[in-house]
Coordinates of C-alpha atoms in Angstrom, one line a residue:
M1 CA 0.3 -33.4 16.5
T2 CA -3.4 -33.3 15.6
I3 CA -4.1 -30.7 18.6
V4 CA -5.8 -27.5 16.8
P5 CA -3.7 -24.5 18.1
K6 CA -5.4 -21.4 20.0
R7 CA -4.5 -19.2 16.7
L8 CA -3.3 -20.7 13.5
G9 CA -1.7 -18.6 10.9
L10 CA -1.0 -18.8 6.9
K11 CA 1.1 -16.6 4.4
F12 CA 1.2 -16.4 0.9
N13 CA 4.2 -14.4 -0.5
L14 CA 4.3 -12.5 -3.4
K15 CA 6.3 -13.8 -6.2
Q16 CA 8.2 -10.7 -6.7
K17 CA 8.6 -7.2 -5.3
P18 CA 5.6 -4.9 -6.2
T19 CA 5.6 -1.4 -7.3
L20 CA 3.0 -0.7 -4.7
E21 CA 4.2 0.2 -1.1
P22 CA 3.0 -0.7 2.3
E23 CA 1.3 2.5 2.3
D24 CA -0.5 2.2 -0.7
I25 CA -2.3 -0.7 1.2
L26 CA -3.6 1.0 3.8
P27 CA -6.6 2.6 1.7
I28 CA -7.3 -0.7 0.1
F29 CA -7.8 -2.3 3.6
Q30 CA -9.7 0.7 5.0
R31 CA -12.0 0.5 1.6
W32 CA -12.6 -3.4 2.5
I33 CA -14.2 -2.4 5.8
Q34 CA -16.7 -0.1 4.2
D35 CA -17.4 -2.3 1.4
H36 CA -17.4 -5.7 3.6
T37 CA -15.1 -7.1 0.8
L38 CA -14.7 -9.9 3.0
E39 CA -16.4 -12.3 5.1
G40 CA -16.8 -11.5 9.1
M41 CA -16.7 -8.3 10.9
L42 CA -13.8 -5.9 9.3
I43 CA -12.9 -3.4 12.3
D44 CA -9.7 -1.4 11.8
V45 CA -6.7 -0.7 9.8
I46 CA -3.4 -0.4 12.0
D47 CA 0.0 0.8 10.3
Y48 CA 3.0 -0.7 11.6
K49 CA 4.9 0.2 8.5
H50 CA 7.6 2.3 10.8
V51 CA 8.9 -1.5 12.6
P52 CA 11.6 -2.9 10.4
D53 CA 10.6 -6.2 9.1
G54 CA 7.2 -6.0 10.7
P55 CA 3.5 -6.7 10.1
G56 CA 3.4 -4.0 7.9
V57 CA -0.2 -3.2 7.4
V58 CA -2.9 -4.9 9.6
L59 CA -6.4 -5.4 8.9
I60 CA -8.3 -6.3 12.4
A61 CA -11.2 -8.2 12.2
D62 CA -13.5 -10.1 14.8
E63 CA -12.4 -13.8 14.1
A64 CA -9.1 -13.3 11.7
D65 CA -6.6 -10.5 11.5
L66 CA -4.9 -10.1 8.2
A67 CA -1.3 -8.3 7.4
Y68 CA 0.3 -7.0 4.2
D69 CA 3.2 -8.5 6.0
L70 CA 7.0 -7.6 5.5
T71 CA 8.6 -10.0 8.0
D72 CA 11.4 -12.2 7.3
G73 CA 12.4 -10.3 4.4
E74 CA 9.4 -11.7 2.5
I75 CA 6.7 -9.8 1.1
G76 CA 3.1 -11.2 1.7
L77 CA -0.9 -11.5 2.7
Y78 CA -0.5 -13.1 6.4
Y79 CA -4.0 -14.3 7.6
I80 CA -4.2 -15.0 11.1
R81 CA -7.4 -17.0 12.4
K82 CA -7.7 -16.3 16.2
R83 CA -11.0 -17.8 17.0
D84 CA -13.9 -20.5 16.3
L85 CA -11.3 -23.0 14.7
P86 CA -12.9 -26.5 14.1
D87 CA -11.9 -29.2 16.7
E88 CA -10.0 -31.1 13.7
L89 CA -6.7 -30.0 12.6
D90 CA -7.5 -31.1 8.9
E91 CA -10.6 -28.9 8.9
A92 CA -8.8 -25.9 11.0
L93 CA -6.2 -26.0 8.0
R94 CA -8.8 -25.9 5.4
L95 CA -10.4 -22.8 7.0
V96 CA -7.6 -20.7 7.2
F97 CA -6.6 -21.7 3.7
R98 CA -9.9 -20.5 2.5
G99 CA -9.8 -17.2 4.4
A100 CA -6.1 -16.5 3.1
L101 CA -7.1 -17.6 -0.4
A102 CA -10.1 -15.2 -0.6
A103 CA -8.1 -12.3 0.8
A104 CA -5.2 -12.9 -1.6
L105 CA -7.2 -13.0 -4.2
A106 CA -9.2 -9.8 -3.4
L107 CA -5.8 -8.0 -3.0
E108 CA -4.4 -9.4 -6.3
A109 CA -7.9 -8.0 -7.9
E110 CA -6.8 -4.2 -6.5
A111 CA -3.6 -4.5 -8.5
P112 CA -3.5 -7.5 -10.8
A113 CA -0.6 -6.7 -12.9
D114 CA 1.5 -5.8 -9.8
I115 CA 0.3 -7.8 -6.8
V116 CA 0.9 -11.7 -7.7
F117 CA 0.8 -14.3 -5.2
D118 CA 2.8 -17.7 -5.2
F119 CA 0.0 -19.9 -4.2
G120 CA 2.1 -23.1 -4.8
S121 CA 4.3 -22.3 -1.1
A122 CA 2.8 -21.2 2.2
K123 CA 4.0 -20.6 5.6
I124 CA 1.8 -22.0 8.4
S125 CA 2.2 -21.0 11.9
F126 CA 1.3 -22.7 14.8
L127 CA 0.8 -19.6 17.3
D128 CA 0.3 -21.9 20.6
R129 CA 3.8 -22.1 22.1
M130 CA 2.3 -24.2 25.1
T131 CA 1.0 -26.8 22.9
Y132 CA 3.7 -26.2 19.6
R133 CA 7.3 -25.6 21.1
N134 CA 9.7 -25.0 18.1
T135 CA 12.0 -28.2 18.6
A136 CA 13.3 -30.9 16.2
E137 CA 11.2 -33.3 17.9
I138 CA 7.8 -31.5 17.3
F139 CA 8.8 -31.2 13.7
A140 CA 9.7 -34.4 13.3
D141 CA 6.1 -35.5 14.8
A142 CA 4.4 -32.8 12.6
R143 CA 6.1 -33.5 9.3
P144 CA 4.3 -36.7 7.9
I145 CA 1.1 -35.4 9.5
M146 CA 1.2 -32.2 7.9
T147 CA 2.4 -33.7 4.5
E148 CA -0.5 -36.0 4.6
L149 CA -3.0 -33.2 5.3
L150 CA -1.7 -30.5 3.0
S151 CA -1.3 -33.0 0.1
G152 CA -4.9 -33.5 0.5
I153 CA -5.7 -30.0 0.5
Y154 CA -3.7 -29.2 -2.6
G155 CA -4.7 -32.3 -4.3
Q156 CA -0.8 -33.0 -4.9
A157 CA 2.3 -33.8 -3.5
V158 CA 3.8 -31.3 -1.4
S159 CA 7.0 -31.0 0.6
V160 CA 7.2 -29.8 4.3
S161 CA 10.0 -27.9 5.9
R162 CA 10.6 -26.2 9.3
F163 CA 10.7 -22.5 8.9
Y164 CA 12.5 -21.0 12.0
D165 CA 15.5 -23.4 13.6
D166 CA 15.7 -21.2 16.7
P167 CA 13.5 -22.8 19.6
R168 CA 12.6 -19.2 20.5
A169 CA 10.7 -18.8 17.6
V170 CA 7.4 -19.5 16.9
F171 CA 6.8 -23.2 15.3
A172 CA 5.9 -22.6 11.7
L173 CA 6.2 -24.7 8.4
R174 CA 6.8 -24.0 5.0
C175 CA 4.8 -26.1 2.7
T176 CA 5.5 -26.3 -1.3
V177 CA 3.9 -27.8 -4.1
T178 CA 6.5 -30.5 -5.4
D179 CA 6.2 -30.4 -9.1
G180 CA 7.2 -27.0 -9.2
G181 CA 4.2 -25.9 -11.6
E182 CA 1.7 -22.9 -11.0
T183 CA -0.8 -23.5 -8.4
D184 CA -4.4 -21.8 -9.6
A185 CA -5.8 -20.4 -7.0
K186 CA -9.5 -20.1 -8.1
A187 CA -9.1 -23.7 -8.7
L188 CA -7.7 -24.4 -5.4
S189 CA -10.4 -22.3 -3.8
A190 CA -13.1 -24.2 -5.6
R191 CA -11.6 -27.3 -4.4
L192 CA -11.6 -26.4 -0.9
A193 CA -15.4 -25.0 -1.0
K194 CA -16.4 -28.6 -2.7
N195 CA -14.6 -30.2 0.2
R196 CA -16.4 -28.3 2.7
Q197 CA -19.6 -29.1 0.8
T198 CA -19.2 -32.8 1.0
A199 CA -17.6 -32.8 4.4

């Protein structure tokens, strides 16, 4: 369960339904390309709003894609790292957390009273069906390892659950900070940056 998948995704959900509609995100992502708001090469924006319960609005980039995602009836920001992942799962998770946090904080800054993320919970998707089949056995193997790794990232205890029971679905986990308090995204981002410098 320590094998790094070919692609690794992380989604932070919004705390409440915003007044902004998905079409309002389009010009924000387009401006991010022009202003080089995020690290890496930002390439294009694709509109999937017409797809029910779908990816919404997707910002295509060289190393990672970013979606204002509407799947599973949950509105959130979905960061998908598609190449150049570290060889160690712990470092791969930290890289994805850093990318997702940076994008989420940038989007919150666009509409601070409306776009508010729940950083104390995250959906982590292992986008490699050959290595990570969505079975109870794989989850049983993954749960203690991911609980330890994610508790290390958050600096506090987390619970880990299987997101989809359907074996046809992608293998995905929900991690949630167990104390129920607010998770400070900037403090978490600083923690990840510090760990990166000392690694």
